[in-house]
GROMACS .gro file of C-alpha atoms in nm:
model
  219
    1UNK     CA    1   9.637  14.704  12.815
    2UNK     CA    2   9.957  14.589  12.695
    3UNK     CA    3  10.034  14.258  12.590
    4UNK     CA    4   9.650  14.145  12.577
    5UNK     CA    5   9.556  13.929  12.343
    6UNK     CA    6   9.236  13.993  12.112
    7UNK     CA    7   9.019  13.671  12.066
    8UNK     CA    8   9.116  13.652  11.722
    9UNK     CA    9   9.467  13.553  11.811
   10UNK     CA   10   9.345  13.236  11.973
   11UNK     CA   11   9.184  13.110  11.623
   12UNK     CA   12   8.939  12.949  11.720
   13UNK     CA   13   8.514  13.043  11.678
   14UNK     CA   14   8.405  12.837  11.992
   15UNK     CA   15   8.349  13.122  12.257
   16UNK     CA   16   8.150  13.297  11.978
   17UNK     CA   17   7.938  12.946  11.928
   18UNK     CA   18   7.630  12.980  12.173
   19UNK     CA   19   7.535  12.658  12.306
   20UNK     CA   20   7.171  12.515  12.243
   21UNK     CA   21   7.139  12.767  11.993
   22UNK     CA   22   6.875  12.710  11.709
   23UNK     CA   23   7.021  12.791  11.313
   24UNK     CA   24   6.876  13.151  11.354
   25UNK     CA   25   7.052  13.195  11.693
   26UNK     CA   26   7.373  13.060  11.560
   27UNK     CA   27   7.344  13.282  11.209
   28UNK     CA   28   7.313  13.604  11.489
   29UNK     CA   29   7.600  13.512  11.688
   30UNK     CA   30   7.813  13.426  11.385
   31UNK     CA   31   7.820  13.784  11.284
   32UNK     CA   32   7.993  13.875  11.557
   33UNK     CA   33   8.241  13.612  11.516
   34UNK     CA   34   8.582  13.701  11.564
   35UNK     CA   35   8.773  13.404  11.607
   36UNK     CA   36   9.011  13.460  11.327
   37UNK     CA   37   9.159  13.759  11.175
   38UNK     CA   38   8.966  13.681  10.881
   39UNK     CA   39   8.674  13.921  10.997
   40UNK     CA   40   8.907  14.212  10.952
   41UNK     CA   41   8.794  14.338  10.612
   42UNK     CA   42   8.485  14.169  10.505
   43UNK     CA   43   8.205  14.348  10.456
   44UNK     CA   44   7.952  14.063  10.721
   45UNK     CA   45   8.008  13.720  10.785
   46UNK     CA   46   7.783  13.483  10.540
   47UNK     CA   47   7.632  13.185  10.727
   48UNK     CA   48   7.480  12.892  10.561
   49UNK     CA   49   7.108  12.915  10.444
   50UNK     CA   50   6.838  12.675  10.327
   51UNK     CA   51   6.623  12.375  10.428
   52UNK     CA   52   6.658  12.340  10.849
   53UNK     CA   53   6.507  12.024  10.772
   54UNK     CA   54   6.738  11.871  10.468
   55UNK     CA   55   6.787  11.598  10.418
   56UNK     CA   56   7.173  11.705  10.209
   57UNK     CA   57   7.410  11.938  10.293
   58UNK     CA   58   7.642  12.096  10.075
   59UNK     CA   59   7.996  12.233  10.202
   60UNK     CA   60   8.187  12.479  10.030
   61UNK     CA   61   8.553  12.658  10.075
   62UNK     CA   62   8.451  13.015  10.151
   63UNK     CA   63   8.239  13.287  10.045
   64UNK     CA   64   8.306  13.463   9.741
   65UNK     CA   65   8.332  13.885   9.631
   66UNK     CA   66   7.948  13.844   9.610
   67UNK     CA   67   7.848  13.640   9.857
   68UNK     CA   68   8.044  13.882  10.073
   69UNK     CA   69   7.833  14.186   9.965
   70UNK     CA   70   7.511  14.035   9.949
   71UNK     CA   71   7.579  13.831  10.336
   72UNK     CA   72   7.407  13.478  10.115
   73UNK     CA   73   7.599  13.168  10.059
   74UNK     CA   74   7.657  13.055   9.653
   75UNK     CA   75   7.465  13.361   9.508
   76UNK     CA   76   7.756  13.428   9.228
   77UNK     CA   77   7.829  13.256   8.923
   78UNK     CA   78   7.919  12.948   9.096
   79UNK     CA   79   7.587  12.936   9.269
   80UNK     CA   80   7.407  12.948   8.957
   81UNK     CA   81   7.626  12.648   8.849
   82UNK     CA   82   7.556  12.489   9.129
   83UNK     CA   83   7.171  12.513   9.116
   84UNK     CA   84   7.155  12.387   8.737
   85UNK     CA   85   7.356  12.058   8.807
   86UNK     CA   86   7.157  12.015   9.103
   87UNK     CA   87   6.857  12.021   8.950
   88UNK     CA   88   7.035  11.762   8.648
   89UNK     CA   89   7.113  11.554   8.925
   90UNK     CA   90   6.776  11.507   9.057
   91UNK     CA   91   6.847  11.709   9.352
   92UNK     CA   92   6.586  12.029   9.418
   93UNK     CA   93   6.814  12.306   9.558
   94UNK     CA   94   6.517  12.450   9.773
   95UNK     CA   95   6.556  12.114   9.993
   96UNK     CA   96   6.936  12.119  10.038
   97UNK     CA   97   7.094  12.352  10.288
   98UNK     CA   98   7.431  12.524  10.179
   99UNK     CA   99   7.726  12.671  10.344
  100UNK     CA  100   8.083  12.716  10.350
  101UNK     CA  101   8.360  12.565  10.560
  102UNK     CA  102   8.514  12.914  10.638
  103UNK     CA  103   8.225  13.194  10.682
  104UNK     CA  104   8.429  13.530  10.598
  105UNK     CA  105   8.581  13.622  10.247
  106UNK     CA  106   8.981  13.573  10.233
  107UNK     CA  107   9.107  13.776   9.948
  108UNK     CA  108   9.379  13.992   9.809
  109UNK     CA  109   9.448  14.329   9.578
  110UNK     CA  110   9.658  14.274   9.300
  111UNK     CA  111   9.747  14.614   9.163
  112UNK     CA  112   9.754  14.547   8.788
  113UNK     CA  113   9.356  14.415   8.824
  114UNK     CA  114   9.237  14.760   9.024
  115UNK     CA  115   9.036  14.770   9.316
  116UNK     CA  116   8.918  14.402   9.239
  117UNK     CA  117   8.910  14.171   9.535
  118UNK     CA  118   9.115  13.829   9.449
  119UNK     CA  119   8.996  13.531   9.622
  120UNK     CA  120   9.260  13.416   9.834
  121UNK     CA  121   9.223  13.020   9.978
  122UNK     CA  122   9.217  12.961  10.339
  123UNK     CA  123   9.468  12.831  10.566
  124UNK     CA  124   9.415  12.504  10.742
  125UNK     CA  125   9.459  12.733  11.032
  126UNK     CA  126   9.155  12.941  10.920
  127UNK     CA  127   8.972  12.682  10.821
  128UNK     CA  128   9.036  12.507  11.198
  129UNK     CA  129   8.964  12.843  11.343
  130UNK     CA  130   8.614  12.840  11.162
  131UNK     CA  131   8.518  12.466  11.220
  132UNK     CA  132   8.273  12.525  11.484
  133UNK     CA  133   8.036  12.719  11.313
  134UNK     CA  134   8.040  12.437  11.034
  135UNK     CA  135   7.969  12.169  11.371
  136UNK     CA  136   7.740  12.341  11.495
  137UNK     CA  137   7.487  12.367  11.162
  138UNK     CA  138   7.560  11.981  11.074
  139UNK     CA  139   7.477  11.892  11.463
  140UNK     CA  140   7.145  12.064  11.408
  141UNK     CA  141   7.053  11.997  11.076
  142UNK     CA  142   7.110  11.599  11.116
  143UNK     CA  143   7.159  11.543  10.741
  144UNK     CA  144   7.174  11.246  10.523
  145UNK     CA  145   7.412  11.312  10.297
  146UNK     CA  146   7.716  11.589  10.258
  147UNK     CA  147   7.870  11.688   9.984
  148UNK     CA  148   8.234  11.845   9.986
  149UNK     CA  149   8.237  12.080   9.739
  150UNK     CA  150   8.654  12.137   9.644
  151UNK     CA  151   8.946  12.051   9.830
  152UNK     CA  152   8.913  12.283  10.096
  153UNK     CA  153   8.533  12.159  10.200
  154UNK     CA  154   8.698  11.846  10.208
  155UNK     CA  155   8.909  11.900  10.438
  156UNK     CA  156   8.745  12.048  10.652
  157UNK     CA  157   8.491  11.729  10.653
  158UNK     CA  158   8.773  11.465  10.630
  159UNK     CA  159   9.062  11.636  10.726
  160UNK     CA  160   9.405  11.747  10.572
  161UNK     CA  161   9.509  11.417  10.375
  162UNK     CA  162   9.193  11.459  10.136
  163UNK     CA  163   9.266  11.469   9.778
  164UNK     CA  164   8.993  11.565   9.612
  165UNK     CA  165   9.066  11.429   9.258
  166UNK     CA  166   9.111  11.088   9.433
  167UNK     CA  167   8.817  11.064   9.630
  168UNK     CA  168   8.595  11.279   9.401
  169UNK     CA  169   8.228  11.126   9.316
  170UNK     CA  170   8.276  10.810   9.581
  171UNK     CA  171   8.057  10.805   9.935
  172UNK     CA  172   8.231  10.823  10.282
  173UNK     CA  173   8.161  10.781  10.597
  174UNK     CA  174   8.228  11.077  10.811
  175UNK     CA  175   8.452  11.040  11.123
  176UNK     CA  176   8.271  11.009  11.427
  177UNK     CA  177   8.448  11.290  11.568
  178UNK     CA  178   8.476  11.473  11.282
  179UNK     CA  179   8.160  11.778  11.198
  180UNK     CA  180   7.982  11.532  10.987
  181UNK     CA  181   7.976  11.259  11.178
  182UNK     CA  182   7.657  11.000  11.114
  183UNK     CA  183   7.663  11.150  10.778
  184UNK     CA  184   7.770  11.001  10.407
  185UNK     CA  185   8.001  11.280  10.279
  186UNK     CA  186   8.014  11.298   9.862
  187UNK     CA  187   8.296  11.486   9.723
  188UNK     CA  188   8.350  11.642   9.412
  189UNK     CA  189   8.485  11.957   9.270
  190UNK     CA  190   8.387  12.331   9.365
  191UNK     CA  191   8.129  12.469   9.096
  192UNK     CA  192   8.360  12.737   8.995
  193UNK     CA  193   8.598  12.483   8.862
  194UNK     CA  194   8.384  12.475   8.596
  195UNK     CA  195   8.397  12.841   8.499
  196UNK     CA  196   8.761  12.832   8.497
  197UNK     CA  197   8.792  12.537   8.306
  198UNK     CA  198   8.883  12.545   7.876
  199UNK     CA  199   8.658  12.260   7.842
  200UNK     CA  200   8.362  12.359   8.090
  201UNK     CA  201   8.119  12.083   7.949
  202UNK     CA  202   8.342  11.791   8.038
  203UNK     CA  203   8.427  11.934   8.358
  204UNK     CA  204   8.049  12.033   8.450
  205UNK     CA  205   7.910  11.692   8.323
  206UNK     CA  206   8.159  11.576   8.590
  207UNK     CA  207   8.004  11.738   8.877
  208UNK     CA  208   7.673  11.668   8.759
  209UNK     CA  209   7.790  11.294   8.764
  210UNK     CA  210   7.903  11.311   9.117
  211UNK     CA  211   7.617  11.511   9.231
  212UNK     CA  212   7.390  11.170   9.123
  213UNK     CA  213   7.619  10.962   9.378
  214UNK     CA  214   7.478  11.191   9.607
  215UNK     CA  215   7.097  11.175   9.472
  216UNK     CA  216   7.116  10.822   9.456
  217UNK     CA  217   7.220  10.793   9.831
  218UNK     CA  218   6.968  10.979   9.917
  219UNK     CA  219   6.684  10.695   9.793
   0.00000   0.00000   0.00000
């Protein structure tokens, strides 16, 4: 009919967000979720996974190429970055529960690199349009302690005026409206800062560092 909208146009996932929904419930609807036009050209939406019961969450901006092709939060390079300085941190990865602020792969061609999908940041408008989903796990989940992994995690956790290199490896409260409210939110930077960094050791002994502000909130 013309002039109808599609429910992407509104940007928002909230009609796609069942309510009283369990993390299995909400990881079923959420592939059906078409509340941005984000959904478009990914291959499935990737949901968070891990510990129902943990007691720290970790928030990053988006899926990647792989996590996009395999439907599993931080399985690239970046996840296995993560997991080591985790476990230097004193943090076991199999009791944290991971996801991403947006849930669907935002990328680009650029014709001199092939056929190669380009990771492509999210709008604030994207990342508003996903913020639901991101609710809905922390309402469930209850956790301790969340940890804003990049600039984009952190704003979707503490909103747009977050600098990360300001407020990097220090322990917030979250807004008691915001998603991760009750919560301590630790940020620091996204793991795959460190594999685009010329001095990776300085910059991963960084994240370890802020990663033991988390531990050490934890008890």
């Amino acid at each position: 009919m013309a002039g109808t909208k599609s429910p992407e146009d509104a940007y928002t996932a909230a009609p796609f967000v069942p309510e009283g929904a369990d993390l299995g419930a909400l990881r079923e609807a959420a592939a059906g979720c078409h509340g941005c036009p984000l959904h478009r050209d990914t291959t499935q939406t990737v949901f968070g996974a891990g510990d129902p019961a943990a007691r720290v969450v970790l928030v990053g901006e988006q899926p990647g190429d792989q996590e996009d092709r395999q439907g599993k939060p931080f399985v690239g390079p970046a996840g296995k970055v993560l997991d080591r300085a985790l476990d230097e941190a004193g943090i076991d990865p199999d009791e944290t529960y991971i996801t991403n602020a947006v849930k669907h792969f935002k990328f680009i061609h650029v014709p001199e690199r092939g056929k190669r999908r380009i990771h492509k940041p999210p709008s604030l408008r994207e990342l508003s349009a996903c913020g639901p989903w991101l609710e809905a796990e922390l309402e469930l989940i209850e956790p301790e302690v969340v940890v804003a992994l990049g600039a984009t995690a952190g704003k979707a956790l503490l909103g747009s005026s977050f600098r990360v290199t300001e407020q990097r490896g220090t322990r917030l409260e979250g807004d008691p409206s915001g998603p991760a409210r009750g919560a301590l939110i630790v940020p620091t930077i996204h793991p795959s800062a460190v594999l685009r960094a010329d001095d990776r050791d300085a910059v991963y002994e960084g994240l370890v560092a802020d990663l033991r502000v988390a531990g050490e909130a934890l008890g």
